[in-house]
Coordinates of N, CA, C and O in Angstrom, one line a residue:
X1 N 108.6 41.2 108.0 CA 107.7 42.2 108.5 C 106.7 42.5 107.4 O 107.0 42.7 106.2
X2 N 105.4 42.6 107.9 CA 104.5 43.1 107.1 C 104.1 44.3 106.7 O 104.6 45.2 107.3
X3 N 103.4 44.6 105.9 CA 103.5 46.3 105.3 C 102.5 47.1 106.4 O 102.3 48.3 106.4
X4 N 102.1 46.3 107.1 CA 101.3 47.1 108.4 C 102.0 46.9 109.9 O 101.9 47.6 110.9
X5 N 102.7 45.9 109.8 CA 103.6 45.8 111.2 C 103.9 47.0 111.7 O 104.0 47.0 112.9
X6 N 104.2 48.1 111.0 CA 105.0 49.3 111.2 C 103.9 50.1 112.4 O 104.2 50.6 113.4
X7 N 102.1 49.8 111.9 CA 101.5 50.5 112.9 C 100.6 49.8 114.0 O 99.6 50.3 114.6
X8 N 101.6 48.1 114.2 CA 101.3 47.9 115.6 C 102.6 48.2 116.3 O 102.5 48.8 117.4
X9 N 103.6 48.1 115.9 CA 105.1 48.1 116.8 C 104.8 49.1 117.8 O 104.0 50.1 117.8
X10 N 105.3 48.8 118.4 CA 105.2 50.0 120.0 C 105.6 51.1 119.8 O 106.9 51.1 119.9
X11 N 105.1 52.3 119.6 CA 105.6 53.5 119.6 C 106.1 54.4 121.2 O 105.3 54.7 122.1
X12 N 107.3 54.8 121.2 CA 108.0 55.2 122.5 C 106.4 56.1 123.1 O 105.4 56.4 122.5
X13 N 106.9 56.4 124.2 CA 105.5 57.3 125.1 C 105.5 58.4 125.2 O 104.6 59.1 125.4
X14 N 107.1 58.7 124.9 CA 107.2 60.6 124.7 C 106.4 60.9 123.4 O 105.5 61.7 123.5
X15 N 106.8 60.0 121.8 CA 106.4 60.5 120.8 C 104.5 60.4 120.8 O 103.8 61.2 120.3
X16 N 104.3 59.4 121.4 CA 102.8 59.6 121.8 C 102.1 60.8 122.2 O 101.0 61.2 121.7
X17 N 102.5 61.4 123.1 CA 102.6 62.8 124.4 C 103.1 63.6 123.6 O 102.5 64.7 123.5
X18 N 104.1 63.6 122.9 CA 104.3 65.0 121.9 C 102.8 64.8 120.4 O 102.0 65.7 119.9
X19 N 102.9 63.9 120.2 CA 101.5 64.3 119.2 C 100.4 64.4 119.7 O 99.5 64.8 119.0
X20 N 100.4 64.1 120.7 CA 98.5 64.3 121.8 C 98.9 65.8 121.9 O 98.0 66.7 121.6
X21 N 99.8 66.1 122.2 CA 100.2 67.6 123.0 C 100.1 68.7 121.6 O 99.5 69.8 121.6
X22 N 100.8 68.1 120.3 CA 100.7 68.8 118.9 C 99.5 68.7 118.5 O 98.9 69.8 118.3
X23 N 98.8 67.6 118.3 CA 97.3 68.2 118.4 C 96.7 68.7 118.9 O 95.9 69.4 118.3
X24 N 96.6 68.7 120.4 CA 95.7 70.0 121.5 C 96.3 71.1 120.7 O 95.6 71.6 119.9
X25 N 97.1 71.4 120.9 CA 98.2 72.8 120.2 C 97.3 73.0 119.2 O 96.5 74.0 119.4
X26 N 97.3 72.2 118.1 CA 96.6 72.8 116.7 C 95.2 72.6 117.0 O 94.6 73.3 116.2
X27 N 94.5 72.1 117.5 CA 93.1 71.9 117.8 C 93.1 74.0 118.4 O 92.8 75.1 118.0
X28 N 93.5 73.6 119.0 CA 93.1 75.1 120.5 C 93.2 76.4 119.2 O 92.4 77.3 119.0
X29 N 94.2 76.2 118.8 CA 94.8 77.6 117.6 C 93.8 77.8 116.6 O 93.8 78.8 116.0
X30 N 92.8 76.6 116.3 CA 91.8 76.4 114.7 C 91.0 77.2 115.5 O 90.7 78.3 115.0
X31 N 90.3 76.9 117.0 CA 89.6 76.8 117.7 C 89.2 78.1 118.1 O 88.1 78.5 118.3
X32 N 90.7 78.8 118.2 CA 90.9 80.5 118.9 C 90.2 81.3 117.8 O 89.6 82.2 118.3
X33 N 90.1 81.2 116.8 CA 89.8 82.4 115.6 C 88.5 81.7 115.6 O 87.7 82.7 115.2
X34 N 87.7 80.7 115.6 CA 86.6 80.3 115.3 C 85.7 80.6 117.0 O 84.5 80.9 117.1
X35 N 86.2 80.5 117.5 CA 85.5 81.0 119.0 C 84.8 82.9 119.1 O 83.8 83.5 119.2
X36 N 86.6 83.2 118.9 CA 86.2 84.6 118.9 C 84.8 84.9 117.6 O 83.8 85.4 118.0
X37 N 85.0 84.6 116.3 CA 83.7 84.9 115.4 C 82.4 84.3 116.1 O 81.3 84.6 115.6
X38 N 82.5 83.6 117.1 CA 81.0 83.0 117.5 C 80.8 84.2 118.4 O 80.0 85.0 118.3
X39 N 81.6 84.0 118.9 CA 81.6 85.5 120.0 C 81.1 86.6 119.6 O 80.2 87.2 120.1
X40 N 81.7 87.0 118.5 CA 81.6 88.7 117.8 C 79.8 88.5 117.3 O 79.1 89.5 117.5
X41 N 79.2 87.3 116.7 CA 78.2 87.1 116.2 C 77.4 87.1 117.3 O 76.4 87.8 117.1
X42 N 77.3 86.3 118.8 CA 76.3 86.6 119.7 C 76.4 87.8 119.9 O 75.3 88.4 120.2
X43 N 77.6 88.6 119.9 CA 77.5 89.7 120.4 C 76.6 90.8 119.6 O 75.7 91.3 120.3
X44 N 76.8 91.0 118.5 CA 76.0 91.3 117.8 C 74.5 91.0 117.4 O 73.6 91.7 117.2
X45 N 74.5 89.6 117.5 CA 73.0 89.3 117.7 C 72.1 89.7 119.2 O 70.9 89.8 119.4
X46 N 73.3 90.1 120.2 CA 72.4 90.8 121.0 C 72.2 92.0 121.2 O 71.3 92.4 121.9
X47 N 73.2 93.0 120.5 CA 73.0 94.3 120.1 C 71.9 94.7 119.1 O 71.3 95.8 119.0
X48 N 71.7 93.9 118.5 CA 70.6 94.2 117.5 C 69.0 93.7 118.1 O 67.9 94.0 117.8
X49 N 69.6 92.8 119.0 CA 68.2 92.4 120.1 C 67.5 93.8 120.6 O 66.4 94.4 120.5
X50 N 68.8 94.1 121.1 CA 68.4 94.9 122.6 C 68.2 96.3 121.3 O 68.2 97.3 122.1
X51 N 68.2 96.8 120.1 CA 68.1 97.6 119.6 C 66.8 97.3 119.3 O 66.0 98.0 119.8
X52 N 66.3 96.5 118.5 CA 64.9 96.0 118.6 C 63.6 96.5 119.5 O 62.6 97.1 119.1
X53 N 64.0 96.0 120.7 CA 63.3 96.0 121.9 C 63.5 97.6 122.7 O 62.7 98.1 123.5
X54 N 64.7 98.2 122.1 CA 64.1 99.7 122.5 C 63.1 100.2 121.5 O 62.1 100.8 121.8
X55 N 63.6 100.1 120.0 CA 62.4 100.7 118.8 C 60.7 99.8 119.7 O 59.7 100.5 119.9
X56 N 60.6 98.6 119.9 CA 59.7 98.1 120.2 C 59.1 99.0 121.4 O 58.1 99.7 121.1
X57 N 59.5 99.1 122.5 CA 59.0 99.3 123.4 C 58.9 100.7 123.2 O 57.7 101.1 123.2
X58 N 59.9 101.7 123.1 CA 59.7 103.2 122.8 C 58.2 103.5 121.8 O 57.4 104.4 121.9
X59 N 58.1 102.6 121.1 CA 56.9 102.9 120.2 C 55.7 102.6 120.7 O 54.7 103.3 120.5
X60 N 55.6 101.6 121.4 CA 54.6 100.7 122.0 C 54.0 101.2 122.9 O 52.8 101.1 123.2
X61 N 55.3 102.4 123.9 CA 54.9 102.7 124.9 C 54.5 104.7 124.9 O 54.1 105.4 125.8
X62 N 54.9 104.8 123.9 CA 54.9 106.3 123.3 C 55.3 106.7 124.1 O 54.6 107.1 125.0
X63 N 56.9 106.8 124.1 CA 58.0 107.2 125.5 C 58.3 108.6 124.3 O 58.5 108.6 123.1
X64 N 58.3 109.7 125.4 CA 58.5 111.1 124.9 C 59.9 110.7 125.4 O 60.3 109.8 126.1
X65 N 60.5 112.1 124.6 CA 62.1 111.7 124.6 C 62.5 111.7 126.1 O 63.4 110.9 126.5
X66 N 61.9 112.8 127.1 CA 62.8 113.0 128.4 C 62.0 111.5 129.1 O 62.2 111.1 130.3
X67 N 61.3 111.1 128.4 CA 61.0 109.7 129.4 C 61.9 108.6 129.1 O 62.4 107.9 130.0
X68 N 62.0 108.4 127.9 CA 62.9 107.5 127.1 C 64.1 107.6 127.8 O 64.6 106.6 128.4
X69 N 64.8 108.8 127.8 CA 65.9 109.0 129.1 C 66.0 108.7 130.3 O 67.0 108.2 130.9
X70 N 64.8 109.2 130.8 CA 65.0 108.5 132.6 C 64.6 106.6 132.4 O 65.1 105.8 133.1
X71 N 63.7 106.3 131.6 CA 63.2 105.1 131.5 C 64.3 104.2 131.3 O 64.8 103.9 132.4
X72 N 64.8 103.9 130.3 CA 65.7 103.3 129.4 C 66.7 103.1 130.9 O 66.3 102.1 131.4
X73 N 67.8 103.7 131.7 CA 68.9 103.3 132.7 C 67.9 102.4 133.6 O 68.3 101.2 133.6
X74 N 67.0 102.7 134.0 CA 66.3 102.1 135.1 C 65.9 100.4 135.1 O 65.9 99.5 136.0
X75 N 65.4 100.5 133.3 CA 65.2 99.1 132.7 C 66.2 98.4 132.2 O 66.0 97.2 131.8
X76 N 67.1 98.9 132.1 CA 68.6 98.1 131.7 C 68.9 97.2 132.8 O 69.1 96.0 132.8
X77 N 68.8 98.3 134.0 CA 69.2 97.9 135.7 C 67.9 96.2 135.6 O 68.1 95.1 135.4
X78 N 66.9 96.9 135.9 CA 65.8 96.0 136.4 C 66.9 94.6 135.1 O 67.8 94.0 135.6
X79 N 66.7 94.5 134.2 CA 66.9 93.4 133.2 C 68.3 92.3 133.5 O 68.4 91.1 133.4
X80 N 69.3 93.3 133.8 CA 70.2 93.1 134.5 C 69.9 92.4 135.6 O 70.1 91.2 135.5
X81 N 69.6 92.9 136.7 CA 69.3 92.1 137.9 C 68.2 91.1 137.5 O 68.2 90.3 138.4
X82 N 67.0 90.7 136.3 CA 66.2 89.9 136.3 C 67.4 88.9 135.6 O 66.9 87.8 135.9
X83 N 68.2 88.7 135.2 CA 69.0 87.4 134.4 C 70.0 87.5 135.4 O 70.4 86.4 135.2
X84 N 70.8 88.0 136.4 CA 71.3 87.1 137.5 C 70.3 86.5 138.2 O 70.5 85.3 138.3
X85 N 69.1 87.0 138.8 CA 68.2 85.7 139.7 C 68.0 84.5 138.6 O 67.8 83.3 139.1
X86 N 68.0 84.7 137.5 CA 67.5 83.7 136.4 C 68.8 82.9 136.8 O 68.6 82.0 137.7
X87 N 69.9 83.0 136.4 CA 71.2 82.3 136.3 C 71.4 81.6 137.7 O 72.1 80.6 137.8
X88 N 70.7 82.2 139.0 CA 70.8 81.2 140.0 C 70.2 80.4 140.1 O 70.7 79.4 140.5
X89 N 68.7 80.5 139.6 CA 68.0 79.5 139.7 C 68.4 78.1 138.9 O 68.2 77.0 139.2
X90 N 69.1 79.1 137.4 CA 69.1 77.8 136.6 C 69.9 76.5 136.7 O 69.8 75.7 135.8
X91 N 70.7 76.4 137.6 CA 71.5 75.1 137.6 C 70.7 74.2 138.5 O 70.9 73.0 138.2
X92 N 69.5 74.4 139.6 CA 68.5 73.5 140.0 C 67.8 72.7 139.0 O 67.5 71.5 139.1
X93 N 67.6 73.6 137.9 CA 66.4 72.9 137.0 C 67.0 71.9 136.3 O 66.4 71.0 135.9
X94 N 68.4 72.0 136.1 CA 69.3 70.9 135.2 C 69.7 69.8 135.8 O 70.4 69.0 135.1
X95 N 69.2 69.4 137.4 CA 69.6 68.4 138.3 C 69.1 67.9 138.0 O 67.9 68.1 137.9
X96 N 69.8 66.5 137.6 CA 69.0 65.0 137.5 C 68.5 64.5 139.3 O 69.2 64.3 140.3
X97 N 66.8 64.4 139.0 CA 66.4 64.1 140.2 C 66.5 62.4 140.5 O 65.8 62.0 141.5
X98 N 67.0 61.6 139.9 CA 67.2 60.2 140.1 C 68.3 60.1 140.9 O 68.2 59.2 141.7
X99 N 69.5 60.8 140.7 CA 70.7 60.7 141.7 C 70.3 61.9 142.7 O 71.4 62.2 143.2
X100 N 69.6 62.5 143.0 CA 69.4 63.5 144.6 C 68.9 62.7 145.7 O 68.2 61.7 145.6
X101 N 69.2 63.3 146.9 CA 68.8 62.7 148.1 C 67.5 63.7 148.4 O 67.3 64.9 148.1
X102 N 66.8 62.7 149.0 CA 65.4 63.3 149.1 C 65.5 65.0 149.9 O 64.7 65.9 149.9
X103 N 66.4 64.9 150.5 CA 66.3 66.0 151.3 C 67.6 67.4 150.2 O 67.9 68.6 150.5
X104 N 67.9 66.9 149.4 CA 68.4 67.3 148.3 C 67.5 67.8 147.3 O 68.1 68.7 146.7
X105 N 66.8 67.6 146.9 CA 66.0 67.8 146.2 C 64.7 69.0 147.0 O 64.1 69.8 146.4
X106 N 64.6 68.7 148.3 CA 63.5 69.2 149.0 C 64.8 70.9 148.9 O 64.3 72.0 148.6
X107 N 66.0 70.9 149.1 CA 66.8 71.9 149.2 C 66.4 73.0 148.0 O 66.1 74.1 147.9
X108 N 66.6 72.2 147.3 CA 66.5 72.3 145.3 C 64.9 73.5 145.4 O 64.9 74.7 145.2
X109 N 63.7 72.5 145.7 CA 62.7 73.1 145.5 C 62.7 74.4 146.4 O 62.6 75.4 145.7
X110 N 62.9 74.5 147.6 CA 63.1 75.5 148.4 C 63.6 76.4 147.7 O 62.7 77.1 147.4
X111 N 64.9 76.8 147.3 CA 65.5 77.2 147.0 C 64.9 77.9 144.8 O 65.1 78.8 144.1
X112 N 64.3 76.8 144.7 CA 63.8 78.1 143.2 C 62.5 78.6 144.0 O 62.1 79.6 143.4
X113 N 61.9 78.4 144.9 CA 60.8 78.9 145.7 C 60.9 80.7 145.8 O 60.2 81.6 145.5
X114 N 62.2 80.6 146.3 CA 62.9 81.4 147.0 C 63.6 82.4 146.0 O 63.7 83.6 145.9
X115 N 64.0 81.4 145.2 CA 64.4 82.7 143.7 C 63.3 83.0 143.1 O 63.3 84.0 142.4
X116 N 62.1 82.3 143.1 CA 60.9 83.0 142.3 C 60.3 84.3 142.9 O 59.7 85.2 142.4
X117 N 60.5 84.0 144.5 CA 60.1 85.1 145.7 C 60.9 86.6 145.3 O 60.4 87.7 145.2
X118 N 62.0 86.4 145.0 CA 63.0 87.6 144.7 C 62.5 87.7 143.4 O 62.2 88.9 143.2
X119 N 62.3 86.8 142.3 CA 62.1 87.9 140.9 C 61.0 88.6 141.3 O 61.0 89.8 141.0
X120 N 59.5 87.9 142.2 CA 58.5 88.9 142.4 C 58.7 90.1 143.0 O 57.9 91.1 142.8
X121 N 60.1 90.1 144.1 CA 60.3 91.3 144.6 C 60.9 92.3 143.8 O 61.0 93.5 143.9
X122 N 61.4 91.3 142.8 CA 62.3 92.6 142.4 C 61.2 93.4 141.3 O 61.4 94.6 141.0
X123 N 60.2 92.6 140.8 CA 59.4 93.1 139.9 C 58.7 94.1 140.6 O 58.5 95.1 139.9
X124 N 58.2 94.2 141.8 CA 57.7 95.0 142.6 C 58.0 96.5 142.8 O 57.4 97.6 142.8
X125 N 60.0 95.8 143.1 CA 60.4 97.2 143.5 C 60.4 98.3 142.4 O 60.0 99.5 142.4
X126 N 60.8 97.4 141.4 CA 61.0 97.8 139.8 C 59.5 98.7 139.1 O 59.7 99.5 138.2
X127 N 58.3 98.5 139.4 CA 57.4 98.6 139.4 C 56.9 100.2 139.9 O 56.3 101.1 139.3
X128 N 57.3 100.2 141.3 CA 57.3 102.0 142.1 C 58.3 102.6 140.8 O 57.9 103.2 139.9
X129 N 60.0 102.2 141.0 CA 60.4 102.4 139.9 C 60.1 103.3 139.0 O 60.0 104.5 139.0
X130 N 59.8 102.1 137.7 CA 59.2 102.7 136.6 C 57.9 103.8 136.8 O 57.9 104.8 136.1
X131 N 56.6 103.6 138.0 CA 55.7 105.0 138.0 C 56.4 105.9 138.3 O 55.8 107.0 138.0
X132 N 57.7 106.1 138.9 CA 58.0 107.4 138.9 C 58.4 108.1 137.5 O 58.8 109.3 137.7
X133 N 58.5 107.6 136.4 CA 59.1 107.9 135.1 C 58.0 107.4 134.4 O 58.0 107.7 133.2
X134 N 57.1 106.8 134.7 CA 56.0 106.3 133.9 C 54.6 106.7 134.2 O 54.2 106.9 135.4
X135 N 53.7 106.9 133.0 CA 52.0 106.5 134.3 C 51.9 105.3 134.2 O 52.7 104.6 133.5
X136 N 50.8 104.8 135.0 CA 50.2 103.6 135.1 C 50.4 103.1 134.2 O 51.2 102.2 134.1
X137 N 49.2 103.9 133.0 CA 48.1 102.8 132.2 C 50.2 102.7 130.8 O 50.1 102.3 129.6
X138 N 51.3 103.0 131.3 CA 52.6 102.8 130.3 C 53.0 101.6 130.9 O 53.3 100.5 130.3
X139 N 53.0 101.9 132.0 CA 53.6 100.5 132.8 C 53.1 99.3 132.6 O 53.7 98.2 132.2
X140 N 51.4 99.5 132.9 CA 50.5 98.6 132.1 C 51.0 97.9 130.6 O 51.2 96.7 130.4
X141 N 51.1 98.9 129.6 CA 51.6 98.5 128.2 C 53.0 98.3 128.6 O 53.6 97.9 127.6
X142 N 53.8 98.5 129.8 CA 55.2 97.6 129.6 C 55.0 96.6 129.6 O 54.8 96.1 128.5
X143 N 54.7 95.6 130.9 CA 54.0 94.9 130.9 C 53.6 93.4 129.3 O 54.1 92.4 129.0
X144 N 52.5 94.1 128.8 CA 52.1 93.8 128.1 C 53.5 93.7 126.4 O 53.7 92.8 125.6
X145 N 54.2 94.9 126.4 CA 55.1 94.9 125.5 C 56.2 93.7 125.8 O 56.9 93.0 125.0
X146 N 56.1 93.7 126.8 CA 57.6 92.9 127.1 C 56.9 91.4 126.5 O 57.3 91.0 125.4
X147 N 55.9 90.6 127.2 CA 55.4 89.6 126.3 C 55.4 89.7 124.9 O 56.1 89.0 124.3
X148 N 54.6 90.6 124.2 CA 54.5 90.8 123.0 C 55.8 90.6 122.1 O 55.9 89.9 121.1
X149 N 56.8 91.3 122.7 CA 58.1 91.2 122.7 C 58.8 90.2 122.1 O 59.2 89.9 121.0
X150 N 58.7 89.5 123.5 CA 58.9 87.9 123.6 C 58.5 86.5 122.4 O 58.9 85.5 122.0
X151 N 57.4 87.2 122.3 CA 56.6 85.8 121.5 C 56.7 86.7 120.1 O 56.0 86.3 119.2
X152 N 57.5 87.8 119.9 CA 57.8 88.1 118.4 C 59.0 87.3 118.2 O 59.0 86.3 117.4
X153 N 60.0 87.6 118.9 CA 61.4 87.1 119.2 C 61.2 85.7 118.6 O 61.6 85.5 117.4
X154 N 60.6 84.9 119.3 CA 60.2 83.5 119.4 C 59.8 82.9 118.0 O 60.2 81.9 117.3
X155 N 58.8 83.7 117.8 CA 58.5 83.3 116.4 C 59.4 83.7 115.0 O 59.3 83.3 113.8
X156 N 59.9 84.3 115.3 CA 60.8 85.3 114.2 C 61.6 84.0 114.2 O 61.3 83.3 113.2
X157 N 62.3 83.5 114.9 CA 63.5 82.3 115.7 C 63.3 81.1 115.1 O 64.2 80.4 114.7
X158 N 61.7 80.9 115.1 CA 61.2 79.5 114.9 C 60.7 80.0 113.4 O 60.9 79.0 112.7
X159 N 60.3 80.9 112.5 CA 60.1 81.0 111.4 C 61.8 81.2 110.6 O 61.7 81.4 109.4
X160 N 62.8 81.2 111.0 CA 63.9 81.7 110.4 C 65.0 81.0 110.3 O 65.9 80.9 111.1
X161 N 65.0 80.2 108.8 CA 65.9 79.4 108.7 C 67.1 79.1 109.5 O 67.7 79.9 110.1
X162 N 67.5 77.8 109.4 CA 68.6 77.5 110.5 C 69.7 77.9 109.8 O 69.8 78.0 108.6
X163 N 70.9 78.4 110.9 CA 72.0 79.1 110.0 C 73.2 77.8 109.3 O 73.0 76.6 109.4
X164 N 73.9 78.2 108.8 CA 74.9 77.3 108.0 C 76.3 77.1 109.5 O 76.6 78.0 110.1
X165 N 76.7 76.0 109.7 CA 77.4 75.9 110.5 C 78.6 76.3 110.7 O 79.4 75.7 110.0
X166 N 79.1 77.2 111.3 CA 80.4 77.9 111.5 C 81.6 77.1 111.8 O 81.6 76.4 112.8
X167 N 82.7 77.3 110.7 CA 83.2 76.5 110.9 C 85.0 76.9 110.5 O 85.2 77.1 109.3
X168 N 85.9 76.8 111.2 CA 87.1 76.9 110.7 C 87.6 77.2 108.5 O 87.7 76.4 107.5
X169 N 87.7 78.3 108.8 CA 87.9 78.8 107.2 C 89.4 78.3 106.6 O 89.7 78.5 105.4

């Protein structure tokens, strides 16, 4: 026998299945403590978002404090309900249109039609909304802040070094 024969010989099928099974095991456990830190870090990267964008907007929109209070629940709500219509829409856009049936596809378009109809409603309703806690010409500068917002976000994102890859310590 050769000094490598040892790692063609047939290894039984249990010992196979116990080391597939021992590695998932140790894969999943590296995996568990490096998941939760990705976790704790989005989480925090969106706490510091969403703290951002109140200093932003509160300033922007020169919200006196009892406005800031009725304002602030109202826009949480609206924000809230604008990223569930988002999240329905979003699995249409990711369909590969080469495998749909034509009438699959006509479903597809229908259907973001129809989610874009609801964000305009909801922007609407959201809109009476906010004048009751807002004037006009604030709502106007919401409006306007939320873009502003946005394309700070963006650029901040795109000017800010890429991070170092997280990785099992």
């Amino acid at each position: 026998m050769t000094m490598f024969a040892c790692f063609f010989a047939p290894v039984p099928r249990r010992l196979v299945l116990a080391g597939a099974l021992l590695l998932a095991a140790t894969t999943a456990q590296a995996q568990g403590p490096l998941r939760q830190r990705m976790q704790a870090a989005k989480a925090e990267r969106l706490s510091q978002l969403d703290n951002a964008r109140i200093a932003f907007f509160t300033s922007r929109l020169a919200l006196s404090q009892d406005q800031a209070q009725r304002f602030w629940p109202i826009y949480n709500e609206f924000i809230v309900r604008r990223r569930e219509l988002n999240r329905t829409g979003r699995p249409l856009k990711r369909e590969q249109i080469d495998v749909l049936t034509d009438q699959q596809i006509r479903d597809n378009i229908t259907q973001t039609y129809n989610t874009r109809q609801q964000e305009l409603n909801l922007e609407k309703d959201y809109f009476d909304k906010f004048q009751k806690v807002l004037s006009l010409r604030q709502v106007a500068q919401l409006l306007a802040a939320e873009r502003d917002f946005t394309k700070e976000v963006i650029r901040r994102v795109a000017a800010a070094p890429s991070p170092a890859p997280v990785g099992p310590e």
